[in-house]
Coordinates of C-alpha atoms in Angstrom, one line a residue:
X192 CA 0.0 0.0 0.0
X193 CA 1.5 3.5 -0.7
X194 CA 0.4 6.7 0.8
X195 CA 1.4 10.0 -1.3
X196 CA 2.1 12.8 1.9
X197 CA 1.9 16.2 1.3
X198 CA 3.5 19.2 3.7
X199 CA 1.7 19.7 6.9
X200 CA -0.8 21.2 8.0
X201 CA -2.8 18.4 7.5
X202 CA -6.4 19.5 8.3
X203 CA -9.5 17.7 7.7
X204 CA -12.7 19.5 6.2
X205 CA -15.0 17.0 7.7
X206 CA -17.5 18.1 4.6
X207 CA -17.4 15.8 1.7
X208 CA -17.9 17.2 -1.8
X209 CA -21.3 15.4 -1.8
X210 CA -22.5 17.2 1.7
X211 CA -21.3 20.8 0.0
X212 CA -23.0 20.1 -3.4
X213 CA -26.2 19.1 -1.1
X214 CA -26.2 22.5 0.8
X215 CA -25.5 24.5 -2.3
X216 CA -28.5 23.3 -3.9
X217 CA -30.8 23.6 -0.7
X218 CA -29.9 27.0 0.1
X219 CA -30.5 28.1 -3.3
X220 CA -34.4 26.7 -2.5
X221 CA -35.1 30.5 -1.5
X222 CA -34.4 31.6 -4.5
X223 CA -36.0 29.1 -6.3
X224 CA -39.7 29.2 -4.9
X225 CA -39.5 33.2 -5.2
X226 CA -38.7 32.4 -9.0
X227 CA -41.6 30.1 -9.0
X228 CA -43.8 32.4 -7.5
X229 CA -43.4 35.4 -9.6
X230 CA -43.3 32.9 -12.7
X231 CA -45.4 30.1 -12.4
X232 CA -44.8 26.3 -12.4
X233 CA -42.4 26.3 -15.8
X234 CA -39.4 26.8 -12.8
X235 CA -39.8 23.9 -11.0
X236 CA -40.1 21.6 -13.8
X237 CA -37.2 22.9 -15.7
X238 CA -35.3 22.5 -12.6
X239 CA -36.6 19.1 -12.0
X240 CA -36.4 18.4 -15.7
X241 CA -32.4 19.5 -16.0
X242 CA -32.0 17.7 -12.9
X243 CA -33.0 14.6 -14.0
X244 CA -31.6 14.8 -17.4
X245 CA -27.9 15.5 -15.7
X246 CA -27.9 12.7 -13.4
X247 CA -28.8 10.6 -16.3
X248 CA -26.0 12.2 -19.0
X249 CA -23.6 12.1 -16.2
X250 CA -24.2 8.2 -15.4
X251 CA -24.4 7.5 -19.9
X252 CA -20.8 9.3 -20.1
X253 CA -19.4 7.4 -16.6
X254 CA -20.5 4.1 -18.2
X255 CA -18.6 5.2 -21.7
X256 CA -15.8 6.0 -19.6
X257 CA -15.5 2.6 -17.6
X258 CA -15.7 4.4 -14.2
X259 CA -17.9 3.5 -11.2
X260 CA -21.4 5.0 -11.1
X261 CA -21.9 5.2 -7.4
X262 CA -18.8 7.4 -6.1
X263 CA -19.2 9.7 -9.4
X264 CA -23.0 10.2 -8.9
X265 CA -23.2 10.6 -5.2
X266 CA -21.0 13.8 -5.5
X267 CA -24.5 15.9 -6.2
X268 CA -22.6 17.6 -9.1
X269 CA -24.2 16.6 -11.9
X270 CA -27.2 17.2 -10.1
X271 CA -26.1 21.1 -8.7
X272 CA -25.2 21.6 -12.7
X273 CA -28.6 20.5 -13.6
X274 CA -30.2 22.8 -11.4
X275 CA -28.6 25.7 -12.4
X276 CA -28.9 25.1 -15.8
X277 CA -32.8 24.9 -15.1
X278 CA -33.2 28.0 -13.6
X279 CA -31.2 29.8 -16.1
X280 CA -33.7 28.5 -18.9
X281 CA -37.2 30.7 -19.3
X282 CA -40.2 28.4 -17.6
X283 CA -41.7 27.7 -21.1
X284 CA -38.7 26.6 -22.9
X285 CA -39.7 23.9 -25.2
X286 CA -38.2 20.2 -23.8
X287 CA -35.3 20.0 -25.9
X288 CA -33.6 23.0 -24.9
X289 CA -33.0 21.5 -21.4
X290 CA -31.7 18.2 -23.4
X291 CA -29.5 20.2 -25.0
X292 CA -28.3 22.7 -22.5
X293 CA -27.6 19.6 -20.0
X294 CA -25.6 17.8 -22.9
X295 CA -23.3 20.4 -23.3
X296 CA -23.0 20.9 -19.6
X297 CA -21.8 17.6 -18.8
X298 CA -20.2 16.0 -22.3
X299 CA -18.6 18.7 -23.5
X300 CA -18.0 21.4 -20.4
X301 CA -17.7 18.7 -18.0
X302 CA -16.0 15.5 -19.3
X303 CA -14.7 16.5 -22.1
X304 CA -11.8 18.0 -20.2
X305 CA -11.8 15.0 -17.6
X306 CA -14.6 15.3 -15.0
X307 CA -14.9 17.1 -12.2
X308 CA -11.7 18.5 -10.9
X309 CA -10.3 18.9 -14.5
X310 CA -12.8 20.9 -16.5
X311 CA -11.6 24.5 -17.5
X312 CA -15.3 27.0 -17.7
X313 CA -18.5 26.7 -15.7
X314 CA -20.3 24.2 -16.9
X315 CA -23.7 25.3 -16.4
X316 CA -22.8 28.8 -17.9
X317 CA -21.4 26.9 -20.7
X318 CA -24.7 25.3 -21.6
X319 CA -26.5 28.6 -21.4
X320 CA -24.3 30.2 -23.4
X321 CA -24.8 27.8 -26.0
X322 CA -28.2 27.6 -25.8
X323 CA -28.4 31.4 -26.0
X324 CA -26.6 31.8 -29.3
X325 CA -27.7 28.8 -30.6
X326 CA -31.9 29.4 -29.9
X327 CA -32.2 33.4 -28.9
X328 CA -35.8 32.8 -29.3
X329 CA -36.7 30.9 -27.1
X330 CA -34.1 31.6 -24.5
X331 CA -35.7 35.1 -24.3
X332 CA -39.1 33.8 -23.9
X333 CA -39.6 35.1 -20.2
X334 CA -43.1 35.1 -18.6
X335 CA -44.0 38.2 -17.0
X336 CA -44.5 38.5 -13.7
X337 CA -47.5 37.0 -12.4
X338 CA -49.4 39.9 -11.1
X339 CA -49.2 41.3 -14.4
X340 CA -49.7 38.0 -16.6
X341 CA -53.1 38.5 -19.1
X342 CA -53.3 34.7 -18.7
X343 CA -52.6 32.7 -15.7
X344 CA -50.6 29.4 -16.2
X345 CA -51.3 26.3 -13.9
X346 CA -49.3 23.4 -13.5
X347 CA -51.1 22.0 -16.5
X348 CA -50.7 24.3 -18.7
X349 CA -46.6 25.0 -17.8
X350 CA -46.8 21.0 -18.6
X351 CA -48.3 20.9 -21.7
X352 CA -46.3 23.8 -23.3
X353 CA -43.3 23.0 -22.3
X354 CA -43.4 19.3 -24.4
X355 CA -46.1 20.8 -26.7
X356 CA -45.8 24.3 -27.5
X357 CA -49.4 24.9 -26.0
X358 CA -51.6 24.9 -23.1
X359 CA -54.8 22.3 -23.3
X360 CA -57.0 25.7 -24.0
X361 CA -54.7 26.3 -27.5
X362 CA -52.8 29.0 -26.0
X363 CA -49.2 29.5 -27.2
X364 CA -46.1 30.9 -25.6
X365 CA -46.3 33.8 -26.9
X366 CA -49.3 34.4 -25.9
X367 CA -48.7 33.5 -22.2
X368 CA -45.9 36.2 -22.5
X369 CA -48.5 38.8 -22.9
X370 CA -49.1 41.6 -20.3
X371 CA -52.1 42.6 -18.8
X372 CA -52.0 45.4 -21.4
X373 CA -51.6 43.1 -24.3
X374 CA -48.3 44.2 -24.9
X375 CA -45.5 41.0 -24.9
X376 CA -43.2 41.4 -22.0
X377 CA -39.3 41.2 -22.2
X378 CA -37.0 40.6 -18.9
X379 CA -36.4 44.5 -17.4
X380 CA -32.8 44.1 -18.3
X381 CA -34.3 43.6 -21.8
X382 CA -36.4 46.7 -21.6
X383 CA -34.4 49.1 -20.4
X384 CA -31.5 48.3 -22.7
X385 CA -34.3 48.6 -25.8
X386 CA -35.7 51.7 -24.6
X387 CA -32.9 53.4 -23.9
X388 CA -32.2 53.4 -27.0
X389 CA -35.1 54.7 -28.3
X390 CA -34.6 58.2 -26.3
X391 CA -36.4 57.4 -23.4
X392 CA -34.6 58.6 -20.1
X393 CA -34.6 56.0 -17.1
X394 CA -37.1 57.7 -15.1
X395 CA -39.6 57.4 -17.5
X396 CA -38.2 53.7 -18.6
X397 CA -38.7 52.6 -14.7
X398 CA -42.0 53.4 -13.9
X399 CA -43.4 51.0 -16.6
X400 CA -45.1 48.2 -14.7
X401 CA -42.5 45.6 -15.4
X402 CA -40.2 47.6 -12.6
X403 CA -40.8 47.0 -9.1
X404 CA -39.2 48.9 -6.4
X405 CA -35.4 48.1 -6.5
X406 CA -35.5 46.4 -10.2
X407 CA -37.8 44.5 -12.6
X408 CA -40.9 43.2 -11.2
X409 CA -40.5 40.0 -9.4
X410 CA -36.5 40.2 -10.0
X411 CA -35.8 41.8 -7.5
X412 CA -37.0 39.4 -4.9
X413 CA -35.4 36.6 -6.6
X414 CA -32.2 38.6 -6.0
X415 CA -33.0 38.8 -2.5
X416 CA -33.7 34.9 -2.6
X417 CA -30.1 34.0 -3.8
X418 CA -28.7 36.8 -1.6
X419 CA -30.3 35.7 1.5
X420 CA -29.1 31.9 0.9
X421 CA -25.7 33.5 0.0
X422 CA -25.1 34.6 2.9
X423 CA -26.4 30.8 4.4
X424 CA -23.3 30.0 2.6
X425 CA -20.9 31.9 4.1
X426 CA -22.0 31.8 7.4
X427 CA -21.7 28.1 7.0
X428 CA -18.4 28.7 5.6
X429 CA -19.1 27.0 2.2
X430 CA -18.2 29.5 0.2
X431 CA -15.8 32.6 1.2
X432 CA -16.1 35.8 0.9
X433 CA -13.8 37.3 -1.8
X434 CA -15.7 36.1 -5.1
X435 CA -18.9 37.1 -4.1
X436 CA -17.5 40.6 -2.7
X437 CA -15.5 41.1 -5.6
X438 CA -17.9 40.9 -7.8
X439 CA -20.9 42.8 -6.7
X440 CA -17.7 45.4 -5.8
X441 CA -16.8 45.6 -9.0
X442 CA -20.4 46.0 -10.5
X443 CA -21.4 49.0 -8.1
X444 CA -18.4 50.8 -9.0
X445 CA -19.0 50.8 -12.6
X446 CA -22.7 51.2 -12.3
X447 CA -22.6 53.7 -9.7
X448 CA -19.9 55.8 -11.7
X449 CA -22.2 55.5 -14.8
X450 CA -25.1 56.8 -12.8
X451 CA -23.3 59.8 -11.3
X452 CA -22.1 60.7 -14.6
X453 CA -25.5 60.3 -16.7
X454 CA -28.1 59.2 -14.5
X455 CA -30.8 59.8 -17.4
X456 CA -28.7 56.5 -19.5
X457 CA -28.2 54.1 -17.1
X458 CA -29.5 52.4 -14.3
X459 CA -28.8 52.5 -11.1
X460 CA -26.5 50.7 -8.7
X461 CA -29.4 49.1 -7.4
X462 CA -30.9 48.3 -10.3
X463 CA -28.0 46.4 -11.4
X464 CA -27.8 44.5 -8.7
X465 CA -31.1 43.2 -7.8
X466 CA -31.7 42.4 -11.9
X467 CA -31.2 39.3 -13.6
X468 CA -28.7 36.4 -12.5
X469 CA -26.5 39.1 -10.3
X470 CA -26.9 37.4 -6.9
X471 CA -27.4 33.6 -8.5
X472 CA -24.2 34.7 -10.4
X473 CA -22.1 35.9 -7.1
X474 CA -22.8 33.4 -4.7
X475 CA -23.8 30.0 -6.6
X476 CA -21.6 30.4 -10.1
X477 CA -19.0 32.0 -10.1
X478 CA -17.9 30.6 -6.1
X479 CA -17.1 27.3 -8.3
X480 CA -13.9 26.0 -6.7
X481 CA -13.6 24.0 -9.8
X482 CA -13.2 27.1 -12.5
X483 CA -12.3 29.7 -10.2
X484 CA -9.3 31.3 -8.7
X485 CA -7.2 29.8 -6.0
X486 CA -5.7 32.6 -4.2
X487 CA -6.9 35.2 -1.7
X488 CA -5.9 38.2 -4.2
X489 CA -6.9 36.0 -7.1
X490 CA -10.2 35.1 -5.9
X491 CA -11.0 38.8 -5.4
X492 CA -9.6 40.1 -8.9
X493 CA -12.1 36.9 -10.3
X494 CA -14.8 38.5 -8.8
X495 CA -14.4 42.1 -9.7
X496 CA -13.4 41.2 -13.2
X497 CA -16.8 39.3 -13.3
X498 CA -18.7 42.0 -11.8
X499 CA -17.5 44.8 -14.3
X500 CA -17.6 42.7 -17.1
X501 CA -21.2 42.2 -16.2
X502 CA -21.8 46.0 -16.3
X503 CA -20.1 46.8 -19.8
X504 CA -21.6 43.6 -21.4
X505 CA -25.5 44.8 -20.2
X506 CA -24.6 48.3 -21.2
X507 CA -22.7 48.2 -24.7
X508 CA -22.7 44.1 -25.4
X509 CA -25.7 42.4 -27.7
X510 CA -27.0 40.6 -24.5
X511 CA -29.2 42.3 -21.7
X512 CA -27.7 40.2 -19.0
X513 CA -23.8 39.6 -19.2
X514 CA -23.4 36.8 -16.2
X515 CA -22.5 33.7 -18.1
X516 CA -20.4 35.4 -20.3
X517 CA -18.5 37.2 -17.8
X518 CA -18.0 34.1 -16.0
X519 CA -16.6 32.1 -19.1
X520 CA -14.3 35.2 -19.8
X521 CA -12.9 35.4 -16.0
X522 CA -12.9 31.2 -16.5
X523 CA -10.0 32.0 -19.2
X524 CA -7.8 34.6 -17.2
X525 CA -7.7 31.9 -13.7
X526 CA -4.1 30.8 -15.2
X527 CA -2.9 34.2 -15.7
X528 CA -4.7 35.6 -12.0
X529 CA -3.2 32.8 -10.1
X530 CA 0.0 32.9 -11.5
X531 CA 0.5 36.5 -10.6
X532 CA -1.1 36.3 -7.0
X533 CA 0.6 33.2 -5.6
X534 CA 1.4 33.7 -2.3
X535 CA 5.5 34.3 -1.3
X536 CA 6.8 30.6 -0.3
X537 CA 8.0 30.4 3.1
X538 CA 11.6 31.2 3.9
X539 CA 11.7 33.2 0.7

């Protein structure tokens, strides 16, 4: 028997990768039934749906690769990929986009480069990513927020359209998307990019009913969802601080020195970060110990590079919300991060 010893200290966790993976996923529930709430049943089974469909890719490319099922499955990543992969895809998103999206996750993101431990970006941005360049239709079909919803969607009908295309009474998608003023809603990242740019100022933009108080509609209490079971994190010491500080750092800076310098353009600091995936982004995605940065310094440059690549790619990039591709970019730049912040070895 050989035994491969390392330098001391020799400290033990007492947290297996499967017990972390577990508690990620639970404390991201919050977040989760807020989503739910605010738009409808089409979260749930797109989390469940992804969920499944990684446990099962994840077990198909384990069998191809003549490893053991049990150890490899019972390390919940597959399944904390899956998740975040469904809540990153719009509640109506026909079937195959989670097939997809949860394919490229795991074959390509994931095992590709070796299995877990080994693989280079995020895999559940990954998937998104391709999913939104590949099908920008229907990765942009967002329900609005059920208070304002012309048409209310049961658990039937989020059923039936998602492996349909329709509810049992013949409505479509796009129909579900409409508002109570017949108008089709867009995500308020999405609207206040779109009409900005057709000379409306930011006042007028947020006091459209798709705003709530701190950002869109709904949104914002999702944010507050991730934020609170964030913070769960940390205080359970599952995640550290640095990512998640450096990167909603770096995304008030940029927004609050756009918003001082032309408050009529932009959002505001607030609005930035209580919009889209920012929260889901700091604390659940970008906190990957697999992808991320190492060191102390490095873990804190990660983060604010994330967070003000978020703010230039929702203000001048194609894309209203920049997460996943922030976090793919920052993904290629952990080499060059680490290597400059390792810390000085001892004695030297």
């Amino acid at each position: 028997m050989a035994f491969n010893i390392t330098s001391s200290p020799h400290a033990h966790s007492r947290r297996s990768t499967s017990s972390l993976m577990r508690t990620v996923i639970l404390c991201s529930s919050l977040g989760v039934a807020a989503q739910c709430y605010f738009f409808g049943w089409g979260v749930l089974i797109q989390v469940a749906l992804c969920a499944l469909l990684a446990v099962i890719a994840e077990a198909g490319v384990l069998l191809l690769r003549r490893r053991p099922l049990i150890p490899y499955l019972r390390d919940n990543t597959a399944l904390l990929t899956g998740v975040l992969i469904g809540l990153a895809i719009p509640p109506l998103a026909p079937w195959w986009i989670s097939v997809i999206g949860v394919f490229s996750a795991i074959i390509i993101a994931k095992h590709l480069y070796g299995g877990l431990g080994q693989n280079v970006f995020n895999p559940a941005m990954v998937a998104y990513v391709v999913l939104l360049i590949s099908f920008p239709l229907q990765m942009t079909t967002w329900l609005p927020p059920s208070a304002i919803s012309a048409q209310p969607v049961s658990l039937i009908d989020s059923l039936s359209a998602i492996f349909t295309g329709f509810t049992p009474d013949g409505f479509s998608v796009y129909q579900l998307r409409l508002g109570v003023d017949g108008v089709t809603m867009a995500t308020p990242l999405d609207t206040l990019k779109t009409s900005l740019t057709t000379g409306h100022t930011t006042t007028e933009i947020l006091s459209g009913p798709v705003f709530g108080t701190l950002a869109g509609l709904g949104w914002e209490w999702v944010n507050i969802g991730f934020l609170i079971g964030g913070l769960i994190m940390l205080k359970m010491r599952v995640i550290q601080w640095h990512i998640p500080a450096g990167m909603l750092g770096g995304l008030f800076v940029m927004s609050t020195v756009a918003f001082l310098i032309s408050p009529d353009t932009t959002g505001s600091p607030l609005f930035h970060l209580f919009s889209g995936a920012t929260m889901l982004g700091a604390f659940f995605i970008a906190t990957d110990p697999v992808t991320a940065s190492t060191t102390v310094k490095g873990r804190l440059i990660f983060g604010a590079l994330i967070g003000v690549l978020v703010y230039l790619i929702r203000t001048f990039g194609g894309f209203p919300d920049g997460v996943a591709f922030a976090v793919l970019l920052a993904n290629m730049c952990v080499p060059l991060i680490d290597y400059y912040t390792r810390p000085r070895t001892f004695g030297h």
